PDB file of C-alpha atoms in Angstrom:
ATOM      1  CA  MET A   1      56.601  -0.847  26.514  1.00 54.00           C
ATOM      2  CA  PRO A   2      58.543   2.084  25.005  1.00 54.00           C
ATOM      3  CA  SER A   3      61.128   1.161  22.406  1.00 48.00           C
ATOM      4  CA  VAL A   4      64.480   0.227  23.972  1.00 52.00           C
ATOM      5  CA  VAL A   5      67.956   0.503  22.508  1.00 51.00           C
ATOM      6  CA  ASN A   6      71.196  -1.158  23.570  1.00 58.00           C
ATOM      7  CA  PRO A   7      73.633   0.521  25.988  1.00 62.00           C
ATOM      8  CA  PHE A   8      75.688   3.268  24.339  1.00 71.00           C
ATOM      9  CA  PRO A   9      77.947   6.213  25.169  1.00 87.00           C
ATOM     10  CA  ILE A  10      76.304   9.214  26.819  1.00 92.00           C
ATOM     11  CA  THR A  11      76.707  12.356  24.713  1.00 93.00           C
ATOM     12  CA  MET A  12      74.044  14.533  26.325  1.00 93.00           C
ATOM     13  CA  GLU A  13      75.215  17.545  28.308  1.00 94.00           C
ATOM     14  CA  LEU A  14      74.586  16.899  32.013  1.00 95.00           C
ATOM     15  CA  TYR A  15      74.828  19.208  35.012  1.00 95.00           C
ATOM     16  CA  GLU A  16      73.331  17.280  37.930  1.00 95.00           C
ATOM     17  CA  THR A  17      74.160  13.747  36.806  1.00 97.00           C
ATOM     18  CA  ASP A  18      77.478  11.961  37.263  1.00 96.00           C
ATOM     19  CA  LYS A  19      78.006  10.621  33.756  1.00 95.00           C
ATOM     20  CA  ASN A  20      80.216   7.729  34.909  1.00 95.00           C
ATOM     21  CA  ILE A  21      77.675   6.498  37.452  1.00 96.00           C
ATOM     22  CA  LEU A  22      74.869   6.759  34.909  1.00 96.00           C
ATOM     23  CA  GLN A  23      76.968   4.899  32.333  1.00 94.00           C
ATOM     24  CA  GLU A  24      77.609   2.140  34.872  1.00 94.00           C
ATOM     25  CA  PHE A  25      73.889   1.972  35.654  1.00 95.00           C
ATOM     26  CA  ILE A  26      73.082   1.556  31.965  1.00 94.00           C
ATOM     27  CA  GLU A  27      75.644  -1.202  31.533  1.00 92.00           C
ATOM     28  CA  THR A  28      74.795  -3.219  34.663  1.00 92.00           C
ATOM     29  CA  GLU A  29      71.153  -2.721  35.700  1.00 93.00           C
ATOM     30  CA  LYS A  30      68.229  -4.703  34.303  1.00 92.00           C
ATOM     31  CA  THR A  31      64.595  -3.642  34.652  1.00 91.00           C
ATOM     32  CA  GLU A  32      63.697  -7.078  36.000  1.00 91.00           C
ATOM     33  CA  GLY A  33      66.334  -6.738  38.714  1.00 90.00           C
ATOM     34  CA  ILE A  34      65.839  -5.670  42.325  1.00 91.00           C
ATOM     35  CA  PHE A  35      65.030  -2.009  42.936  1.00 92.00           C
ATOM     36  CA  SER A  36      67.989  -0.580  44.865  1.00 92.00           C
ATOM     37  CA  GLU A  37      69.831   2.599  45.843  1.00 94.00           C
ATOM     38  CA  LYS A  38      71.607   2.449  42.495  1.00 95.00           C
ATOM     39  CA  TYR A  39      68.422   3.921  41.046  1.00 96.00           C
ATOM     40  CA  LEU A  40      69.233   7.213  42.775  1.00 96.00           C
ATOM     41  CA  ILE A  41      71.210   8.280  39.718  1.00 97.00           C
ATOM     42  CA  LEU A  42      67.869   8.464  37.923  1.00 98.00           C
ATOM     43  CA  TYR A  43      66.830  11.255  40.289  1.00 97.00           C
ATOM     44  CA  ASN A  44      69.792  13.346  39.161  1.00 97.00           C
ATOM     45  CA  PHE A  45      69.106  12.586  35.523  1.00 98.00           C
ATOM     46  CA  ALA A  46      65.438  13.536  35.955  1.00 97.00           C
ATOM     47  CA  ASP A  47      66.634  16.850  37.365  1.00 95.00           C
ATOM     48  CA  ASP A  48      68.639  17.377  34.174  1.00 97.00           C
ATOM     49  CA  LEU A  49      65.609  16.405  32.098  1.00 97.00           C
ATOM     50  CA  ILE A  50      63.571  19.234  33.607  1.00 95.00           C
ATOM     51  CA  TYR A  51      65.813  21.902  32.077  1.00 94.00           C
ATOM     52  CA  SER A  52      67.533  20.250  29.109  1.00 95.00           C
ATOM     53  CA  LYS A  53      66.791  21.636  25.655  1.00 95.00           C
ATOM     54  CA  GLN A  54      68.725  18.843  23.933  1.00 94.00           C
ATOM     55  CA  ILE A  55      67.684  15.485  25.396  1.00 96.00           C
ATOM     56  CA  GLN A  56      69.554  12.500  23.968  1.00 96.00           C
ATOM     57  CA  PRO A  57      66.705  10.385  22.475  1.00 95.00           C
ATOM     58  CA  GLY A  58      68.370   6.980  22.765  1.00 94.00           C
ATOM     59  CA  LEU A  59      69.425   7.624  26.349  1.00 96.00           C
ATOM     60  CA  LEU A  60      65.966   8.680  27.489  1.00 96.00           C
ATOM     61  CA  LYS A  61      64.260   5.810  25.678  1.00 95.00           C
ATOM     62  CA  TYR A  62      66.614   3.321  27.295  1.00 95.00           C
ATOM     63  CA  LEU A  63      65.921   4.670  30.780  1.00 97.00           C
ATOM     64  CA  LEU A  64      62.125   4.957  30.444  1.00 97.00           C
ATOM     65  CA  PRO A  65      61.389   1.393  31.672  1.00 96.00           C
ATOM     66  CA  PHE A  66      63.428   2.093  34.808  1.00 97.00           C
ATOM     67  CA  TYR A  67      61.450   5.284  35.457  1.00 98.00           C
ATOM     68  CA  LEU A  68      58.159   3.447  34.995  1.00 97.00           C
ATOM     69  CA  LYS A  69      59.367   0.789  37.409  1.00 97.00           C
ATOM     70  CA  ALA A  70      60.164   3.532  39.945  1.00 97.00           C
ATOM     71  CA  ALA A  71      56.673   4.965  39.456  1.00 97.00           C
ATOM     72  CA  GLY A  72      55.094   1.615  40.291  1.00 96.00           C
ATOM     73  CA  GLN A  73      57.317   1.193  43.353  1.00 96.00           C
ATOM     74  CA  ALA A  74      56.372   4.674  44.531  1.00 96.00           C
ATOM     75  CA  VAL A  75      52.628   4.390  43.976  1.00 95.00           C
ATOM     76  CA  PHE A  76      52.023   0.925  45.381  1.00 93.00           C
ATOM     77  CA  TYR A  77      54.808   0.414  47.903  1.00 93.00           C
ATOM     78  CA  GLY A  78      55.741   3.929  48.984  1.00 91.00           C
ATOM     79  CA  ASN A  79      59.445   3.278  48.484  1.00 94.00           C
ATOM     80  CA  LYS A  80      61.218   6.518  49.466  1.00 95.00           C
ATOM     81  CA  ILE A  81      63.906   6.386  46.762  1.00 96.00           C
ATOM     82  CA  ALA A  82      61.331   5.446  44.130  1.00 97.00           C
ATOM     83  CA  THR A  83      59.030   8.263  45.244  1.00 96.00           C
ATOM     84  CA  ASP A  84      61.781  10.872  44.932  1.00 96.00           C
ATOM     85  CA  ILE A  85      62.666   9.626  41.443  1.00 97.00           C
ATOM     86  CA  TYR A  86      59.038   9.388  40.356  1.00 97.00           C
ATOM     87  CA  CYS A  87      58.188  12.907  41.531  1.00 96.00           C
ATOM     88  CA  GLU A  88      61.243  14.440  39.869  1.00 96.00           C
ATOM     89  CA  PHE A  89      60.445  12.551  36.671  1.00 97.00           C
ATOM     90  CA  ASN A  90      56.925  13.977  36.799  1.00 97.00           C
ATOM     91  CA  SER A  91      58.417  17.453  36.900  1.00 95.00           C
ATOM     92  CA  ALA A  92      60.354  16.689  33.716  1.00 95.00           C
ATOM     93  CA  LEU A  93      57.197  15.374  32.031  1.00 96.00           C
ATOM     94  CA  PHE A  94      55.262  18.483  33.035  1.00 95.00           C
ATOM     95  CA  PHE A  95      57.743  21.340  32.695  1.00 94.00           C
ATOM     96  CA  ASN A  96      59.769  20.128  29.710  1.00 95.00           C
ATOM     97  CA  LYS A  97      57.008  18.356  27.824  1.00 96.00           C
ATOM     98  CA  ARG A  98      57.892  19.676  24.371  1.00 96.00           C
ATOM     99  CA  ASN A  99      61.539  18.593  24.492  1.00 97.00           C
ATOM    100  CA  PHE A 100      60.596  15.343  26.229  1.00 97.00           C
ATOM    101  CA  ILE A 101      58.189  14.390  23.432  1.00 97.00           C
ATOM    102  CA  LYS A 102      60.729  15.481  20.839  1.00 96.00           C
ATOM    103  CA  ALA A 103      63.201  13.006  22.344  1.00 96.00           C
ATOM    104  CA  VAL A 104      60.949   9.965  22.816  1.00 95.00           C
ATOM    105  CA  GLY A 105      58.328  10.563  20.148  1.00 96.00           C
ATOM    106  CA  GLU A 106      54.542  10.807  20.370  1.00 95.00           C
ATOM    107  CA  LYS A 107      54.047   7.024  20.506  1.00 95.00           C
ATOM    108  CA  ASP A 108      56.262   6.442  23.533  1.00 96.00           C
ATOM    109  CA  TYR A 109      54.875   9.513  25.286  1.00 96.00           C
ATOM    110  CA  ALA A 110      51.350   8.171  24.764  1.00 96.00           C
ATOM    111  CA  TYR A 111      52.525   4.876  26.287  1.00 97.00           C
ATOM    112  CA  ILE A 112      53.806   6.713  29.376  1.00 98.00           C
ATOM    113  CA  MET A 113      50.480   8.517  29.732  1.00 98.00           C
ATOM    114  CA  GLN A 114      48.547   5.252  29.466  1.00 97.00           C
ATOM    115  CA  TYR A 115      50.851   3.722  32.072  1.00 98.00           C
ATOM    116  CA  TYR A 116      50.055   6.559  34.476  1.00 98.00           C
ATOM    117  CA  ILE A 117      46.322   6.210  33.805  1.00 98.00           C
ATOM    118  CA  THR A 118      46.550   2.483  34.539  1.00 97.00           C
ATOM    119  CA  LEU A 119      48.458   3.195  37.758  1.00 97.00           C
ATOM    120  CA  ALA A 120      45.792   5.667  38.862  1.00 97.00           C
ATOM    121  CA  ILE A 121      42.918   3.280  38.178  1.00 96.00           C
ATOM    122  CA  LYS A 122      44.657   0.384  39.953  1.00 95.00           C
ATOM    123  CA  LYS A 123      45.426   2.649  42.914  1.00 94.00           C
ATOM    124  CA  MET A 124      41.761   3.650  43.118  1.00 93.00           C
ATOM    125  CA  GLU A 125      40.668   0.030  42.888  1.00 90.00           C
ATOM    126  CA  THR A 126      42.895  -1.059  45.767  1.00 86.00           C
ATOM    127  CA  GLU A 127      41.945   1.772  48.117  1.00 76.00           C
ATOM    128  CA  LYS A 128      38.315   0.823  48.708  1.00 64.00           C
ATOM    129  CA  LYS A 129      38.942   0.103  52.397  1.00 60.00           C
ATOM    130  CA  ASN A 130      41.421   2.908  52.987  1.00 59.00           C
ATOM    131  CA  GLN A 131      40.122   5.428  55.496  1.00 59.00           C
ATOM    132  CA  CYS A 132      41.941   8.215  53.642  1.00 68.00           C
ATOM    133  CA  ILE A 133      39.450   8.946  50.873  1.00 75.00           C
ATOM    134  CA  THR A 134      41.942  11.017  48.864  1.00 78.00           C
ATOM    135  CA  GLY A 135      44.939   8.662  48.997  1.00 85.00           C
ATOM    136  CA  TRP A 136      45.034   8.310  45.211  1.00 93.00           C
ATOM    137  CA  VAL A 137      44.042  11.869  44.285  1.00 93.00           C
ATOM    138  CA  SER A 138      47.566  13.331  43.934  1.00 93.00           C
ATOM    139  CA  LEU A 139      48.305  10.674  41.299  1.00 96.00           C
ATOM    140  CA  PHE A 140      44.992  11.426  39.580  1.00 96.00           C
ATOM    141  CA  ASN A 141      45.708  15.181  39.592  1.00 96.00           C
ATOM    142  CA  THR A 142      49.228  14.629  38.281  1.00 96.00           C
ATOM    143  CA  THR A 143      48.128  12.279  35.526  1.00 97.00           C
ATOM    144  CA  ALA A 144      45.456  14.726  34.398  1.00 97.00           C
ATOM    145  CA  ALA A 145      47.974  17.590  34.340  1.00 96.00           C
ATOM    146  CA  LEU A 146      50.474  15.779  32.105  1.00 96.00           C
ATOM    147  CA  SER A 147      48.312  15.748  28.971  1.00 96.00           C
ATOM    148  CA  ASN A 148      45.012  17.384  28.039  1.00 94.00           C
ATOM    149  CA  ASN A 149      43.567  14.079  26.844  1.00 96.00           C
ATOM    150  CA  ASN A 150      44.348  12.228  30.077  1.00 98.00           C
ATOM    151  CA  ILE A 151      41.328  13.560  31.974  1.00 98.00           C
ATOM    152  CA  LYS A 152      39.036  12.164  29.282  1.00 97.00           C
ATOM    153  CA  LEU A 153      40.744   8.773  29.415  1.00 98.00           C
ATOM    154  CA  LEU A 154      40.659   8.761  33.206  1.00 98.00           C
ATOM    155  CA  PHE A 155      36.935   9.454  33.292  1.00 98.00           C
ATOM    156  CA  LYS A 156      36.293   6.811  30.650  1.00 97.00           C
ATOM    157  CA  SER A 157      38.189   4.249  32.736  1.00 97.00           C
ATOM    158  CA  ILE A 158      36.399   5.310  35.931  1.00 97.00           C
ATOM    159  CA  PHE A 159      32.821   5.403  34.639  1.00 96.00           C
ATOM    160  CA  ASN A 160      33.287   2.153  32.703  1.00 96.00           C
ATOM    161  CA  GLY A 161      35.322   0.591  35.477  1.00 94.00           C
ATOM    162  CA  THR A 162      34.677  -1.694  38.418  1.00 94.00           C
ATOM    163  CA  LEU A 163      32.425  -0.844  41.351  1.00 94.00           C
ATOM    164  CA  GLU A 164      35.546  -0.401  43.474  1.00 93.00           C
ATOM    165  CA  VAL A 165      36.929   2.268  41.132  1.00 95.00           C
ATOM    166  CA  LYS A 166      33.584   4.071  40.970  1.00 95.00           C
ATOM    167  CA  TYR A 167      33.281   3.895  44.749  1.00 94.00           C
ATOM    168  CA  SER A 168      36.724   5.465  45.242  1.00 93.00           C
ATOM    169  CA  PHE A 169      35.830   8.282  42.875  1.00 95.00           C
ATOM    170  CA  PHE A 170      32.459   8.803  44.529  1.00 95.00           C
ATOM    171  CA  LYS A 171      34.131   9.130  47.926  1.00 92.00           C
ATOM    172  CA  PHE A 172      36.329  11.832  46.390  1.00 92.00           C
ATOM    173  CA  LEU A 173      33.199  13.588  45.101  1.00 94.00           C
ATOM    174  CA  SER A 174      31.862  13.519  48.647  1.00 92.00           C
ATOM    175  CA  VAL A 175      34.611  16.014  49.503  1.00 90.00           C
ATOM    176  CA  LEU A 176      33.020  18.392  47.003  1.00 93.00           C
ATOM    177  CA  LEU A 177      29.501  17.535  48.148  1.00 93.00           C
ATOM    178  CA  PHE A 178      29.800  18.047  51.890  1.00 90.00           C
ATOM    179  CA  LYS A 179      31.547  20.049  54.542  1.00 86.00           C
ATOM    180  CA  GLU A 180      33.947  17.886  56.509  1.00 81.00           C
ATOM    181  CA  SER A 181      31.677  17.759  59.585  1.00 81.00           C
ATOM    182  CA  ASP A 182      28.779  16.529  57.412  1.00 83.00           C
ATOM    183  CA  ASN A 183      30.700  13.978  55.311  1.00 85.00           C
ATOM    184  CA  LEU A 184      29.985  10.446  56.500  1.00 84.00           C
ATOM    185  CA  PHE A 185      33.019   9.197  54.575  1.00 83.00           C
ATOM    186  CA  ALA A 186      35.434  11.669  56.140  1.00 77.00           C
ATOM    187  CA  PRO A 187      37.613  10.281  58.951  1.00 67.00           C
ATOM    188  CA  ASP A 188      37.561  11.905  62.371  1.00 60.00           C
ATOM    189  CA  GLY A 189      39.680  15.035  62.426  1.00 55.00           C
ATOM    190  CA  ALA A 190      39.557  15.502  58.651  1.00 61.00           C
ATOM    191  CA  GLU A 191      41.328  18.638  57.491  1.00 66.00           C
ATOM    192  CA  PRO A 192      39.174  21.583  56.414  1.00 66.00           C
ATOM    193  CA  PHE A 193      38.552  21.851  52.687  1.00 66.00           C
ATOM    194  CA  TRP A 194      41.042  24.651  52.053  1.00 59.00           C
ATOM    195  CA  ALA A 195      43.818  22.563  53.661  1.00 60.00           C
ATOM    196  CA  SER A 196      42.742  19.286  52.069  1.00 72.00           C
ATOM    197  CA  SER A 197      44.950  17.014  49.985  1.00 81.00           C
ATOM    198  CA  VAL A 198      42.496  17.241  47.059  1.00 87.00           C
ATOM    199  CA  TRP A 199      44.846  19.789  45.456  1.00 87.00           C
ATOM    200  CA  ASP A 200      48.029  17.731  45.843  1.00 90.00           C
ATOM    201  CA  PHE A 201      50.310  16.684  42.996  1.00 93.00           C
ATOM    202  CA  ASP A 202      53.114  14.124  42.893  1.00 93.00           C
ATOM    203  CA  SER A 203      55.723  16.737  42.072  1.00 87.00           C
ATOM    204  CA  GLY A 204      59.466  16.930  42.525  1.00 70.00           C
ATOM    205  CA  CYS A 205      61.601  20.015  43.051  1.00 60.00           C
ATOM    206  CA  THR A 206      58.629  22.361  42.773  1.00 60.00           C
ATOM    207  CA  ASN A 207      54.963  22.375  43.731  1.00 67.00           C
ATOM    208  CA  ASN A 208      54.137  24.524  40.749  1.00 82.00           C
ATOM    209  CA  PHE A 209      51.911  21.955  39.021  1.00 91.00           C
ATOM    210  CA  PHE A 210      48.479  23.014  37.816  1.00 93.00           C
ATOM    211  CA  TRP A 211      45.588  22.108  35.529  1.00 95.00           C
ATOM    212  CA  ASN A 212      45.204  24.238  32.422  1.00 95.00           C
ATOM    213  CA  ASN A 213      41.916  25.660  31.156  1.00 95.00           C
ATOM    214  CA  SER A 214      41.199  22.697  28.887  1.00 96.00           C
ATOM    215  CA  ILE A 215      41.378  20.227  31.771  1.00 96.00           C
ATOM    216  CA  ILE A 216      39.382  22.513  34.046  1.00 96.00           C
ATOM    217  CA  SER A 217      36.616  22.939  31.471  1.00 97.00           C
ATOM    218  CA  PHE A 218      36.296  19.217  30.846  1.00 97.00           C
ATOM    219  CA  PHE A 219      36.150  18.370  34.563  1.00 97.00           C
ATOM    220  CA  ASP A 220      33.599  21.126  35.159  1.00 97.00           C
ATOM    221  CA  LYS A 221      31.403  19.876  32.330  1.00 97.00           C
ATOM    222  CA  GLU A 222      31.582  16.171  33.165  1.00 96.00           C
ATOM    223  CA  ILE A 223      31.338  16.297  36.953  1.00 96.00           C
ATOM    224  CA  ASN A 224      27.825  17.544  37.514  1.00 96.00           C
ATOM    225  CA  ARG A 225      24.727  16.620  39.486  1.00 96.00           C
ATOM    226  CA  TRP A 226      23.558  14.073  36.929  1.00 96.00           C
ATOM    227  CA  GLN A 227      26.919  12.290  36.904  1.00 96.00           C
ATOM    228  CA  ALA A 228      27.199  12.275  40.701  1.00 96.00           C
ATOM    229  CA  GLU A 229      23.680  10.895  41.161  1.00 96.00           C
ATOM    230  CA  ALA A 230      24.249   8.223  38.512  1.00 96.00           C
ATOM    231  CA  LEU A 231      27.506   7.252  40.199  1.00 96.00           C
ATOM    232  CA  PHE A 232      25.784   7.090  43.588  1.00 95.00           C
ATOM    233  CA  LYS A 233      23.164   4.760  42.110  1.00 96.00           C
ATOM    234  CA  ASP A 234      25.900   2.466  40.805  1.00 96.00           C
ATOM    235  CA  VAL A 235      27.843   2.307  44.069  1.00 95.00           C
ATOM    236  CA  ASN A 236      24.810   2.254  46.367  1.00 95.00           C
ATOM    237  CA  PRO A 237      25.446  -1.384  47.419  1.00 94.00           C
ATOM    238  CA  LEU A 238      28.956  -0.474  48.605  1.00 92.00           C
ATOM    239  CA  VAL A 239      27.701   2.670  50.358  1.00 92.00           C
ATOM    240  CA  TYR A 240      25.037   0.571  52.050  1.00 94.00           C
ATOM    241  CA  ASN A 241      27.643  -1.968  53.210  1.00 92.00           C
ATOM    242  CA  ALA A 242      29.837   0.815  54.574  1.00 88.00           C
ATOM    243  CA  LEU A 243      27.205   3.008  56.239  1.00 90.00           C
ATOM    244  CA  GLY A 244      24.166   0.845  56.815  1.00 93.00           C
ATOM    245  CA  LYS A 245      20.533   1.449  55.889  1.00 93.00           C
ATOM    246  CA  GLU A 246      19.767   4.558  57.941  1.00 93.00           C
ATOM    247  CA  LEU A 247      23.007   6.416  57.206  1.00 93.00           C
ATOM    248  CA  THR A 248      22.740   5.612  53.498  1.00 93.00           C
ATOM    249  CA  LYS A 249      19.260   7.145  53.509  1.00 94.00           C
ATOM    250  CA  LEU A 250      20.619  10.190  55.345  1.00 93.00           C
ATOM    251  CA  PHE A 251      23.529  10.410  52.885  1.00 92.00           C
ATOM    252  CA  ARG A 252      21.080  10.520  49.970  1.00 94.00           C
ATOM    253  CA  GLN A 253      19.074  13.282  51.627  1.00 94.00           C
ATOM    254  CA  GLU A 254      22.167  15.343  52.419  1.00 94.00           C
ATOM    255  CA  MET A 255      23.440  14.899  48.868  1.00 94.00           C
ATOM    256  CA  LYS A 256      20.160  16.329  47.525  1.00 96.00           C
ATOM    257  CA  TYR A 257      20.483  19.228  49.962  1.00 95.00           C
ATOM    258  CA  SER A 258      24.016  19.916  48.711  1.00 95.00           C
ATOM    259  CA  PHE A 259      22.848  20.119  45.109  1.00 96.00           C
ATOM    260  CA  ASP A 260      19.685  22.117  45.829  1.00 96.00           C
ATOM    261  CA  ASN A 261      21.496  24.684  47.974  1.00 95.00           C
ATOM    262  CA  GLY A 262      24.551  25.159  45.765  1.00 95.00           C
ATOM    263  CA  ILE A 263      27.086  23.626  48.169  1.00 94.00           C
ATOM    264  CA  PHE A 264      28.387  21.213  45.536  1.00 95.00           C
ATOM    265  CA  THR A 265      28.591  23.978  42.920  1.00 96.00           C
ATOM    266  CA  GLU A 266      30.559  26.285  45.196  1.00 95.00           C
ATOM    267  CA  ARG A 267      32.992  23.633  46.432  1.00 92.00           C
ATOM    268  CA  LYS A 268      33.611  22.334  42.913  1.00 95.00           C
ATOM    269  CA  LYS A 269      34.240  25.902  41.770  1.00 94.00           C
ATOM    270  CA  GLU A 270      36.767  26.393  44.580  1.00 92.00           C
ATOM    271  CA  TYR A 271      38.467  23.094  43.771  1.00 92.00           C
ATOM    272  CA  LEU A 272      38.875  24.021  40.112  1.00 94.00           C
ATOM    273  CA  GLU A 273      40.030  27.554  40.888  1.00 92.00           C
ATOM    274  CA  LYS A 274      42.759  26.373  43.221  1.00 91.00           C
ATOM    275  CA  ILE A 275      43.973  23.422  41.177  1.00 93.00           C
ATOM    276  CA  SER A 276      44.538  25.830  38.279  1.00 90.00           C
ATOM    277  CA  TYR A 277      46.396  28.312  40.478  1.00 74.00           C
ATOM    278  CA  ILE A 278      50.019  28.814  39.401  1.00 53.00           C
ATOM    279  CA  SER A 279      52.131  29.318  42.502  1.00 44.00           C
ATOM    280  CA  ALA A 280      55.179  27.653  43.965  1.00 39.00           C
ATOM    281  CA  ASN A 281      53.575  27.823  47.419  1.00 43.00           C
ATOM    282  CA  GLN A 282      49.886  27.010  47.306  1.00 46.00           C
ATOM    283  CA  TYR A 283      48.487  28.140  50.635  1.00 40.00           C
ATOM    284  CA  TRP A 284      45.049  29.594  51.160  1.00 35.00           C
ATOM    285  CA  ASP A 285      43.357  31.003  54.221  1.00 38.00           C
ATOM    286  CA  LYS A 286      39.854  29.824  53.361  1.00 35.00           C
TER     287      LYS A 286
END
């Protein structure tokens, strides 16, 4: 848990946050308490965090546990207030990273990143039976975007993780392997690739999140035919349980076809091109 200090006067310059309401929140709310509408003040403060050049270190450190609590409520329970706070907080982490780290320090920032990685892995583990095969991907994309090292830690946790985690990730890879009409994991009426949620981020006031070149290069290097086939071998029992003998055999054949004919290469290339695209409105016509 990040280091916590006792309640104190707020000296930071604020534009979106009512200082009196935030002061009351600090003096009365406990992290072990019930999540309530009082947390809404954290949305306003997160908005200030996005643009502030002088973040009050003690104030931010004190509020971090509340933000992490909101993240958990958003990811696992879909709480609307928590989701708004969590997404706005993500924007602060992404767009004001330098000043954020300056305020909390490298150690606490690393703790936040590990917390997000843990959330992502737990979300993947619990979505084995979810028909939406990309339900956790926006969290994965966001976590990867927040720090260059996160993608390495995510992959380490996935490839050394449980069968359920590997299975969730393999189902995501199936989006890169197959066209929607050919993907046995895709639900009926799945959106076409260019409109898919595989590019989504958990962002706040802007959609202008992206992966930088370092993240792109690592993903491109690590996610290859060898890795996909090894992952398929690991999760084959779960694929068999889900699809049955004949469809699993067909899946293996179609996967080979995808690799041999460059379908996987082209779809992965498109995925990486678009997730690195810097635009407030990410719409494509193909």
